[in-house]
mmCIF file of C-alpha atoms in Angstrom:
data_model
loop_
_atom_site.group_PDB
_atom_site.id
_atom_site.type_symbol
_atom_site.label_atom_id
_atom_site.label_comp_id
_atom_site.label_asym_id
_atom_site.label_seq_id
_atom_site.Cartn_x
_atom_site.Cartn_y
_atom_site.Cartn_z
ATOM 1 C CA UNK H 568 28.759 114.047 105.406
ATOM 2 C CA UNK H 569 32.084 113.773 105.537
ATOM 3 C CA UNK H 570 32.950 112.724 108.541
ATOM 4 C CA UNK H 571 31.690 110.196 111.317
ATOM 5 C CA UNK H 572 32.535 109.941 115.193
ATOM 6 C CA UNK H 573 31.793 108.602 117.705
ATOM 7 C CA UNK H 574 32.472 109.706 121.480
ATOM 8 C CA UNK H 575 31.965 107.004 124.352
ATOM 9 C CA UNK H 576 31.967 108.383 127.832
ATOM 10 C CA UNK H 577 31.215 106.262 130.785
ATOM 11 C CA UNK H 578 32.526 108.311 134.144
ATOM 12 C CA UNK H 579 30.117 111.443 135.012
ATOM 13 C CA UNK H 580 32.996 113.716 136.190
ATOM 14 C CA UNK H 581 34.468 113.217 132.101
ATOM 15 C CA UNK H 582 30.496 114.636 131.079
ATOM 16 C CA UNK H 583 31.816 118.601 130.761
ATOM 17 C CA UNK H 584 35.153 117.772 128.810
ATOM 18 C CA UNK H 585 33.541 115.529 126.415
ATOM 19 C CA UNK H 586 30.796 118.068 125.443
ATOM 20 C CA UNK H 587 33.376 120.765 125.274
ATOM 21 C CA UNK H 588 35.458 118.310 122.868
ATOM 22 C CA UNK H 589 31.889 118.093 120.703
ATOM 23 C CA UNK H 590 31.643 121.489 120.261
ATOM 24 C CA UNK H 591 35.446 122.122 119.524
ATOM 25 C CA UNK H 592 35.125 119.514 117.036
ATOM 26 C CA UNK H 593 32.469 121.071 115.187
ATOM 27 C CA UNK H 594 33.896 124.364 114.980
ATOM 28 C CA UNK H 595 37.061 122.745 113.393
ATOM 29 C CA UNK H 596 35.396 120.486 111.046
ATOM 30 C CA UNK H 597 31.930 122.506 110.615
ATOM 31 C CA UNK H 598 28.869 121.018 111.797
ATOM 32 C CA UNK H 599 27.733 120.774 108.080
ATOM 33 C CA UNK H 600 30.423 117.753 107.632
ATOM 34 C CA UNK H 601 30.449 115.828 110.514
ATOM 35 C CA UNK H 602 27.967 113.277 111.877
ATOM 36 C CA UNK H 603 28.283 113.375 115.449
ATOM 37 C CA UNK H 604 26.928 111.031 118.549
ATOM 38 C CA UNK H 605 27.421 111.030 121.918
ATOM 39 C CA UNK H 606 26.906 107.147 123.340
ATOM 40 C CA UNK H 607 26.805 107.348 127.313
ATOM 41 C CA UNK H 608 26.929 104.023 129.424
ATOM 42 C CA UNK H 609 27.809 103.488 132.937
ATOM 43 C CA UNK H 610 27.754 105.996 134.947
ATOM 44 C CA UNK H 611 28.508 108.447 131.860
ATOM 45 C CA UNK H 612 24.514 108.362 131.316
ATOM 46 C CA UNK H 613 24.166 110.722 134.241
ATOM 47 C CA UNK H 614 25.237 113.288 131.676
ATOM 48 C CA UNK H 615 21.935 112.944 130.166
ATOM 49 C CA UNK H 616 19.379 113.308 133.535
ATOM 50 C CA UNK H 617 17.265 116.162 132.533
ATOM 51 C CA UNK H 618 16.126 117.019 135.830
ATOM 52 C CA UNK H 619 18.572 119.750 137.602
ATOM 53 C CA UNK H 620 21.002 118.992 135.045
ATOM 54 C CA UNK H 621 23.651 121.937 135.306
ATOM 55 C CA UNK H 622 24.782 121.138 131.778
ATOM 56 C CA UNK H 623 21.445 121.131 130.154
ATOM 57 C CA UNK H 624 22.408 124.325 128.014
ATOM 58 C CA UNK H 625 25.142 122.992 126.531
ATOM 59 C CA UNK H 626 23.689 119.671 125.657
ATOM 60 C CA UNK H 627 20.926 121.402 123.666
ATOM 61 C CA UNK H 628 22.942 123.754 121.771
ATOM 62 C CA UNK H 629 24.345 120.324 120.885
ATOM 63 C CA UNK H 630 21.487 119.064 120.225
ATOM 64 C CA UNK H 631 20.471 122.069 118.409
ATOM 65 C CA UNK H 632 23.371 121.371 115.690
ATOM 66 C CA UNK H 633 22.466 117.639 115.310
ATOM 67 C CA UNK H 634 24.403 116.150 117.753
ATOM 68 C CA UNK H 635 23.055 112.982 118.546
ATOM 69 C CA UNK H 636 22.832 111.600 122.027
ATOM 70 C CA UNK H 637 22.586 107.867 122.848
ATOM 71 C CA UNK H 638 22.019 106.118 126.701
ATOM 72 C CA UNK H 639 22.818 101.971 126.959
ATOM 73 C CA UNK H 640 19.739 100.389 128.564
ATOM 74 C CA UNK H 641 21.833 98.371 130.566
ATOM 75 C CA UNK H 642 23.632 100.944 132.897
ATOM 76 C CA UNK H 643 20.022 102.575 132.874
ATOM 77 C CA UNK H 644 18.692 99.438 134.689
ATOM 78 C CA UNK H 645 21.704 99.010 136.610
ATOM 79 C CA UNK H 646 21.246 102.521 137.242
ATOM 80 C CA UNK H 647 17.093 102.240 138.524
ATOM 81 C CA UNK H 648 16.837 105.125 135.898
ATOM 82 C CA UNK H 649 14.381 105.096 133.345
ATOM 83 C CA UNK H 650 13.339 106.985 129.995
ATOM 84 C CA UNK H 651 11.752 109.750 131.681
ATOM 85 C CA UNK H 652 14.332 110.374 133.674
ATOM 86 C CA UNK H 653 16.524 111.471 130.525
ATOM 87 C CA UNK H 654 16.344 114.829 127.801
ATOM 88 C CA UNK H 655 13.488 113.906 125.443
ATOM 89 C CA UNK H 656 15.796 113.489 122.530
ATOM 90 C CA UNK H 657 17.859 111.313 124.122
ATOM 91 C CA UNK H 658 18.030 107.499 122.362
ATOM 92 C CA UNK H 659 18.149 104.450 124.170
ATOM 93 C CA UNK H 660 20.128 101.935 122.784
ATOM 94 C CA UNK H 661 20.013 98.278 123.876
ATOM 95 C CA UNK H 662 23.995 97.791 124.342
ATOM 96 C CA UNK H 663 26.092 101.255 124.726
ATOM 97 C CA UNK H 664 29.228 98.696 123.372
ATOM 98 C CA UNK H 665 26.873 96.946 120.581
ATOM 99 C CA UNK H 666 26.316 100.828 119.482
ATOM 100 C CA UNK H 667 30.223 101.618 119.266
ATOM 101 C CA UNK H 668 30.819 98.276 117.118
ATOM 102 C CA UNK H 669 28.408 98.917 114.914
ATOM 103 C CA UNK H 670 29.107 102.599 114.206
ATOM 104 C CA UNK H 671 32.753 101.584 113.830
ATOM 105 C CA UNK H 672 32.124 99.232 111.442
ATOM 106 C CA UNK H 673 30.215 101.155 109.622
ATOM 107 C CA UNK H 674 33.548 103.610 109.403
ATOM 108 C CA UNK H 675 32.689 106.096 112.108
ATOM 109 C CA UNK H 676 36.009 107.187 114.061
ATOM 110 C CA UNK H 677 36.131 106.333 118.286
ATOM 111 C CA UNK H 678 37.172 108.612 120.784
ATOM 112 C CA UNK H 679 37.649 108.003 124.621
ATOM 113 C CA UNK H 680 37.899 111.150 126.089
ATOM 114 C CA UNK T 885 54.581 101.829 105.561
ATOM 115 C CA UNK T 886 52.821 99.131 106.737
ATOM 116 C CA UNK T 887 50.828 100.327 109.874
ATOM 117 C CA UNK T 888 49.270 103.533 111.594
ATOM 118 C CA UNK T 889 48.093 104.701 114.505
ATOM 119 C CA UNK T 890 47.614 107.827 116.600
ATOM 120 C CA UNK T 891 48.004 107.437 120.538
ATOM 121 C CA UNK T 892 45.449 109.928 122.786
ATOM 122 C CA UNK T 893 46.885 111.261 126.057
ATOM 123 C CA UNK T 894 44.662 114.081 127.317
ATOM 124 C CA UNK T 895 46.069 113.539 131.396
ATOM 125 C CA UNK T 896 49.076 114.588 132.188
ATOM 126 C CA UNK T 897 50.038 111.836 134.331
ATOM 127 C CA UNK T 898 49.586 109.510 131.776
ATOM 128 C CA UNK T 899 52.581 110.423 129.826
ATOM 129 C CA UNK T 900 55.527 108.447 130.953
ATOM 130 C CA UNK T 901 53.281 105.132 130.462
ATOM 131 C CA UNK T 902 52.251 106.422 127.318
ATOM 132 C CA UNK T 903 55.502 106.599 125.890
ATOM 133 C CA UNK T 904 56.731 103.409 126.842
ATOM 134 C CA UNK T 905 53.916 102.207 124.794
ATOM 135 C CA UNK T 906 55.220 103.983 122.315
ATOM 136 C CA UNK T 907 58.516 102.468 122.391
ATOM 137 C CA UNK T 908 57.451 99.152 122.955
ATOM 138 C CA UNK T 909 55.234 99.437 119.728
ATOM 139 C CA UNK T 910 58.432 101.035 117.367
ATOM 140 C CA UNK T 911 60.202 97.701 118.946
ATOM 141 C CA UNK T 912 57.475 95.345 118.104
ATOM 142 C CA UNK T 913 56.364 96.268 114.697
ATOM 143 C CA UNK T 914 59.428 97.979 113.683
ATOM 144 C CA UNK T 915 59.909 101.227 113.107
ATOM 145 C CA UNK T 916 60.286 101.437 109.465
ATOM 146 C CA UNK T 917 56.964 99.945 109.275
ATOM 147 C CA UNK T 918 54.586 102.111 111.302
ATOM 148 C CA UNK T 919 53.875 105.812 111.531
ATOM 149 C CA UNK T 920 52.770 107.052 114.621
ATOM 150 C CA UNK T 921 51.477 110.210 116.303
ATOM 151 C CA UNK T 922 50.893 111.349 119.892
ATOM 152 C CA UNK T 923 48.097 113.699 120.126
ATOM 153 C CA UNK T 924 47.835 115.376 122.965
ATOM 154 C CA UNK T 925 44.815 117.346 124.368
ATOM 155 C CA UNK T 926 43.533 119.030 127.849
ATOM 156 C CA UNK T 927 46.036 118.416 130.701
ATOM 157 C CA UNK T 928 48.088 115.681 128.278
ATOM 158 C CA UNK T 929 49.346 118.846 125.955
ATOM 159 C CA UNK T 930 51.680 119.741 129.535
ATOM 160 C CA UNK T 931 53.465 116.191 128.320
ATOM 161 C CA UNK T 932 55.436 117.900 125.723
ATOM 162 C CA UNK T 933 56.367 121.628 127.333
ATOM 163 C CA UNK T 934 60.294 121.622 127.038
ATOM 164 C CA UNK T 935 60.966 123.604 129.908
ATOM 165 C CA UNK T 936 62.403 121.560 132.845
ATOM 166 C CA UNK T 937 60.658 118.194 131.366
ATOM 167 C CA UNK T 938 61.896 115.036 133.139
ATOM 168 C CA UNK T 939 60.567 113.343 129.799
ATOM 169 C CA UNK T 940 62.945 114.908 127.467
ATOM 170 C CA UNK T 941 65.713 112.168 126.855
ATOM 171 C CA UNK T 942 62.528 109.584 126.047
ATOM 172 C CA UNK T 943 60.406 112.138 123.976
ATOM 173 C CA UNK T 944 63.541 113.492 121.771
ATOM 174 C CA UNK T 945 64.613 109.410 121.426
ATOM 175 C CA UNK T 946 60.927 108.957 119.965
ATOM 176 C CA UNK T 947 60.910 112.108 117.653
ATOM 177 C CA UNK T 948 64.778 110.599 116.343
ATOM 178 C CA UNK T 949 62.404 107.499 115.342
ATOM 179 C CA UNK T 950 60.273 109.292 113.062
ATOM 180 C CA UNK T 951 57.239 109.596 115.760
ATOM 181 C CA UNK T 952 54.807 112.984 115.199
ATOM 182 C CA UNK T 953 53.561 114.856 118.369
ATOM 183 C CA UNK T 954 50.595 117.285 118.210
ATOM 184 C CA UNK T 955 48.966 119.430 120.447
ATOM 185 C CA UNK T 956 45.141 121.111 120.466
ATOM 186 C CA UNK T 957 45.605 124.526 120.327
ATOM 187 C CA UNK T 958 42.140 124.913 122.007
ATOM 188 C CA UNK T 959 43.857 123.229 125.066
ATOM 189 C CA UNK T 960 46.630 125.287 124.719
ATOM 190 C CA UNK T 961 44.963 128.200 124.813
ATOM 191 C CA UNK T 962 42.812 127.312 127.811
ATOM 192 C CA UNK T 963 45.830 126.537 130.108
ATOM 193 C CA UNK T 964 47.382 129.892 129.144
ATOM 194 C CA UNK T 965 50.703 128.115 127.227
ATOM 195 C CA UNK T 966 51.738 129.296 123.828
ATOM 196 C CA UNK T 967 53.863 127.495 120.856
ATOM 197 C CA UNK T 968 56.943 129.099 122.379
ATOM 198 C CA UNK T 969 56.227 126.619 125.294
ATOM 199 C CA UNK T 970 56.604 123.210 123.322
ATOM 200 C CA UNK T 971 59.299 121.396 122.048
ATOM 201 C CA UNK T 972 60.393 122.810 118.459
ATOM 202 C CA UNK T 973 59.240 119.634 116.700
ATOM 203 C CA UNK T 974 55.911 119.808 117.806
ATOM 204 C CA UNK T 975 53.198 120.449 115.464
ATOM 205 C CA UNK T 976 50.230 122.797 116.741
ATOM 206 C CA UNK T 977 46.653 121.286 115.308
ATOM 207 C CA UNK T 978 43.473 123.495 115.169
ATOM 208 C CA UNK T 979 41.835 120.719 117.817
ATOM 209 C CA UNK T 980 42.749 117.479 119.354
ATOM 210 C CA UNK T 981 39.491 115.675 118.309
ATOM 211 C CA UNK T 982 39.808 117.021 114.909
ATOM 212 C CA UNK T 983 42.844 115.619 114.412
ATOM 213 C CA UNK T 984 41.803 111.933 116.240
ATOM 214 C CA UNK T 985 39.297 111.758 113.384
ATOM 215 C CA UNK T 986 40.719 113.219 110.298
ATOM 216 C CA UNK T 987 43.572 110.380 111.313
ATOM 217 C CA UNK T 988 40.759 107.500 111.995
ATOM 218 C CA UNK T 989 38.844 108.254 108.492
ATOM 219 C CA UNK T 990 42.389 107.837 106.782
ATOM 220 C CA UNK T 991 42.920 104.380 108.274
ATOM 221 C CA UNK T 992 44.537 104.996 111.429
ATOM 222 C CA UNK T 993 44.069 102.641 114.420
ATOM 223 C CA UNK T 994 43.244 104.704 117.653
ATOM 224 C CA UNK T 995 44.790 103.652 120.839
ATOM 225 C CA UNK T 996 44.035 105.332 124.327
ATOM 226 C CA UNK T 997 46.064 104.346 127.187
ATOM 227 C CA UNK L 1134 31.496 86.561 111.618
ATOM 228 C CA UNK L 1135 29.742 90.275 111.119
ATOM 229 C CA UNK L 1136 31.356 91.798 114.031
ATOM 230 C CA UNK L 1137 34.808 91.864 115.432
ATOM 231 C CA UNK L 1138 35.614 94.413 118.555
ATOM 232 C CA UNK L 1139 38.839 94.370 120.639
ATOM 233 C CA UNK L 1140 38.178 95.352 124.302
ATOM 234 C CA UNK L 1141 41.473 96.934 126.287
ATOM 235 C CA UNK L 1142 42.009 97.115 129.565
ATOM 236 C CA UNK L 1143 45.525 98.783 131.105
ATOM 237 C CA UNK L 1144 43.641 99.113 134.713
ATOM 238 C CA UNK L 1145 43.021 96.658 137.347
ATOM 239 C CA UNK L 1146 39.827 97.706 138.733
ATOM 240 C CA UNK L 1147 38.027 98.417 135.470
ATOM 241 C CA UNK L 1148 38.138 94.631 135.195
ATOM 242 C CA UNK L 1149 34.964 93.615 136.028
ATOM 243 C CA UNK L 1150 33.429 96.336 134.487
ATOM 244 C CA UNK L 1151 34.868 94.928 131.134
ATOM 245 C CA UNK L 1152 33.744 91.975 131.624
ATOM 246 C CA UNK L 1153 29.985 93.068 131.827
ATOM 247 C CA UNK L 1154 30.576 94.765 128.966
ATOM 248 C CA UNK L 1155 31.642 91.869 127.089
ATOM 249 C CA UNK L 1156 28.678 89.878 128.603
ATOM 250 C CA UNK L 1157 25.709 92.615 127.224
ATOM 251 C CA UNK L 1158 28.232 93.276 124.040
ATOM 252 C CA UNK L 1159 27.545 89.359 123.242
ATOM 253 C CA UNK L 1160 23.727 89.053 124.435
ATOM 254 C CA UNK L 1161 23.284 92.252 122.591
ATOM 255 C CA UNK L 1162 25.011 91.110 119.025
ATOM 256 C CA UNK L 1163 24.650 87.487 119.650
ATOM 257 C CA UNK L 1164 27.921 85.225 120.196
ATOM 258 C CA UNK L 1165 26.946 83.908 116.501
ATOM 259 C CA UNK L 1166 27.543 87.390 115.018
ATOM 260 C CA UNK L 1167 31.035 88.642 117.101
ATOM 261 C CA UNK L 1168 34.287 87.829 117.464
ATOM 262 C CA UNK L 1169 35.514 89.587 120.441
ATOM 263 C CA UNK L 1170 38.853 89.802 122.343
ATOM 264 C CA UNK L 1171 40.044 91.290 125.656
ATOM 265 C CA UNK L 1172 43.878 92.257 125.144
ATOM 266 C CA UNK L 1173 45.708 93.763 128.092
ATOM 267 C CA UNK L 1174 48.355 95.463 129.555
ATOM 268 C CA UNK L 1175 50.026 97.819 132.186
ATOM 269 C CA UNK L 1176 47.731 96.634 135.169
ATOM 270 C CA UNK L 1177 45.137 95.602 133.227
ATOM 271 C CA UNK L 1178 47.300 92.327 133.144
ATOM 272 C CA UNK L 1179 46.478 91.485 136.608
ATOM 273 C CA UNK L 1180 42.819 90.775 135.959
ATOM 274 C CA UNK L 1181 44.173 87.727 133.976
ATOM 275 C CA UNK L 1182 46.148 85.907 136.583
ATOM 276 C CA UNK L 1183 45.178 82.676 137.785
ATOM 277 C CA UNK L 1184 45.405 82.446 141.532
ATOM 278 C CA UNK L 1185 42.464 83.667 143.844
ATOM 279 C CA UNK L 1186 40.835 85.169 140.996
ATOM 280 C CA UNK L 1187 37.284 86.127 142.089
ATOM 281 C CA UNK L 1188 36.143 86.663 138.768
ATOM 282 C CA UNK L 1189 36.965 83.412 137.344
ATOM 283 C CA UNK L 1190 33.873 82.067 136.809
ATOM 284 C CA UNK L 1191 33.007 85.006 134.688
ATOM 285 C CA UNK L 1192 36.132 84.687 133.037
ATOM 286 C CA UNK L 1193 35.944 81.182 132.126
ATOM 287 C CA UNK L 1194 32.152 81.867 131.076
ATOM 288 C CA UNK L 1195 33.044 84.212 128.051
ATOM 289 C CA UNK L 1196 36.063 82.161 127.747
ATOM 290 C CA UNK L 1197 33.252 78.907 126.778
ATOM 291 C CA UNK L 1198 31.536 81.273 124.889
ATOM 292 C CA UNK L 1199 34.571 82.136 122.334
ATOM 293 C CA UNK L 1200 35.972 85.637 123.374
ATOM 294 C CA UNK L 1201 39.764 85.842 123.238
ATOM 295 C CA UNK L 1202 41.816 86.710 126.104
ATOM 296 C CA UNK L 1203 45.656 88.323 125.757
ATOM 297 C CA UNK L 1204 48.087 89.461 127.740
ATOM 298 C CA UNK L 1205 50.806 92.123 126.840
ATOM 299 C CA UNK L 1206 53.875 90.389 127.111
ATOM 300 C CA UNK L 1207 56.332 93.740 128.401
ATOM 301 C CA UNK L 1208 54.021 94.372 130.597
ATOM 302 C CA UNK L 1209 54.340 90.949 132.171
ATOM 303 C CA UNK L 1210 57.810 91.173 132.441
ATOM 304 C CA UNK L 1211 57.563 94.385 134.143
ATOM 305 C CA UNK L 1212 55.258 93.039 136.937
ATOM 306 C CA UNK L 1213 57.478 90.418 137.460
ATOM 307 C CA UNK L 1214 54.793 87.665 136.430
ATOM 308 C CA UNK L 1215 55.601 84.544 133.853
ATOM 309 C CA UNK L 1216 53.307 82.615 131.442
ATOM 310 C CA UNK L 1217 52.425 79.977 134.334
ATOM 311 C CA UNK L 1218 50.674 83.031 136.589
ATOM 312 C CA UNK L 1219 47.799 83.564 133.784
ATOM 313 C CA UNK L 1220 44.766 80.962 132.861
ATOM 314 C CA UNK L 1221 45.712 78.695 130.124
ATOM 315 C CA UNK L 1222 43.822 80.381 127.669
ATOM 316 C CA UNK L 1223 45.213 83.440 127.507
ATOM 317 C CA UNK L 1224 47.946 83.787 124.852
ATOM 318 C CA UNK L 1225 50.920 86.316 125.162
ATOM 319 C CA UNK L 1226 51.199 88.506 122.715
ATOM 320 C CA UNK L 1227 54.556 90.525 122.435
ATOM 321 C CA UNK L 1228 53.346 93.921 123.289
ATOM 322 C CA UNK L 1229 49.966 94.979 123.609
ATOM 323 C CA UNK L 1230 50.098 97.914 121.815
ATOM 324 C CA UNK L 1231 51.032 96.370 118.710
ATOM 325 C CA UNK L 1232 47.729 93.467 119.048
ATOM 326 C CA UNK L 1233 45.531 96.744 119.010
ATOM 327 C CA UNK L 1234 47.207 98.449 116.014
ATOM 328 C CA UNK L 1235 47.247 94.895 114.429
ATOM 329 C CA UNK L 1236 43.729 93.991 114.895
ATOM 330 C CA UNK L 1237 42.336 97.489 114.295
ATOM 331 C CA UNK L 1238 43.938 97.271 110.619
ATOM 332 C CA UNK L 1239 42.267 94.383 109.953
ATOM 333 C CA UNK L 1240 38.499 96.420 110.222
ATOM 334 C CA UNK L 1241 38.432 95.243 114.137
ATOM 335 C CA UNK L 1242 36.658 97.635 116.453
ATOM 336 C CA UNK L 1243 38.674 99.264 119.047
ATOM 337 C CA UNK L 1244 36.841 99.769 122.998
ATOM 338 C CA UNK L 1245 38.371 101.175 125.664
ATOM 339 C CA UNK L 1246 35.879 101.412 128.822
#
């Protein structure tokens, strides 16, 4: 790969625009050179409920391309969510802002939509 | 130069604030010493149309400084505007989030306001 | 330390919200492991100011545990406020903007919730 980013959203009314942003990044850059992850916390891991979610489609074409999609457990307990209620491929991660410190440091670019 | 970093605005009423940032940055660090770019993206591209833009004196003051602007032309396209409708000196890039991480794998620091 | 992250905050009622971030951000890496900072500006500023503060205690808590606390010094102007109006910990830096360009150069993650 030759690229790395990662997109943080934490507001559920942001969840459209960000995927749209995913999938205009990969047609610029090509999906074959750019690791991609989507880390949710807040109330940004609404985004990820799969039950009546009207954005389902477009998270697994996403998906479908290697998109990766991450929840922080924290909002999901804050939340009274819990793994079922999000897409099977869906990771949990134990801090949503311990997962964008380590990706950065590990070089991956940040973006705040 | 010394320093770099890209600015994000991708809401439109965001702008003003954002370029006073801008300013305040060129005054800190000196402006021989950092090159900076404002990308713009979704309703933040409206920023930098020149027609009847109350921002003009501040944005052309900036651009005299040496500062890049940029605008997604998948935004563009979406709210129906063309190149004709920016400021000469703007510079049209293929997308916004391409561009925020093309800049953040050379080295750039990322602010969003 | 194996982590550093920068935290900014340019609105007043994200504050608290960035202050539970900081608090799972340090559980989740361990205070040991992370040197973190909270630098703001534009409103943001506010959220620092001593008087009537009803999250001081968490404040001061992450304050006792080593996270850094800044305050943009334009923007403090702007608001009228002086160096007296903010908890003694906080230092001023001369413009925000430039502490988050500064820090980010230096490998320093950048989070913007």
């Amino acid at each position: 790969m030759e690229y790395y980013a990662i997109f943080h959203l934490n507001e559920k009314n942001r969840g459209e625009m960000v995927l749209h942003n995913i999938e205009n990044l990969l047609a610029d850059l090509g999906e074959e050179n750019i690791e991609l992850e989507l880390l949710t916390n807040g109330q940004g891991v609404r985004v990820l409920i799969k039950e009546s979610n009207q954005l389902e489609q477009l998270i697994m074409g996403l998906a479908a391309k290697g998109v990766h999609f991450a929840v922080c457990s924290n909002s999901m307990r804050n939340l009274g969510l819990s793994r079922d209620d999000f897409f099977d491929m869906v990771e949990i991660v134990t801090s949503g802002v311990g997962e964008l410190v380590k990706k950065q440091m590990q070089g991956w670019a940040y973006i705040r939509p």
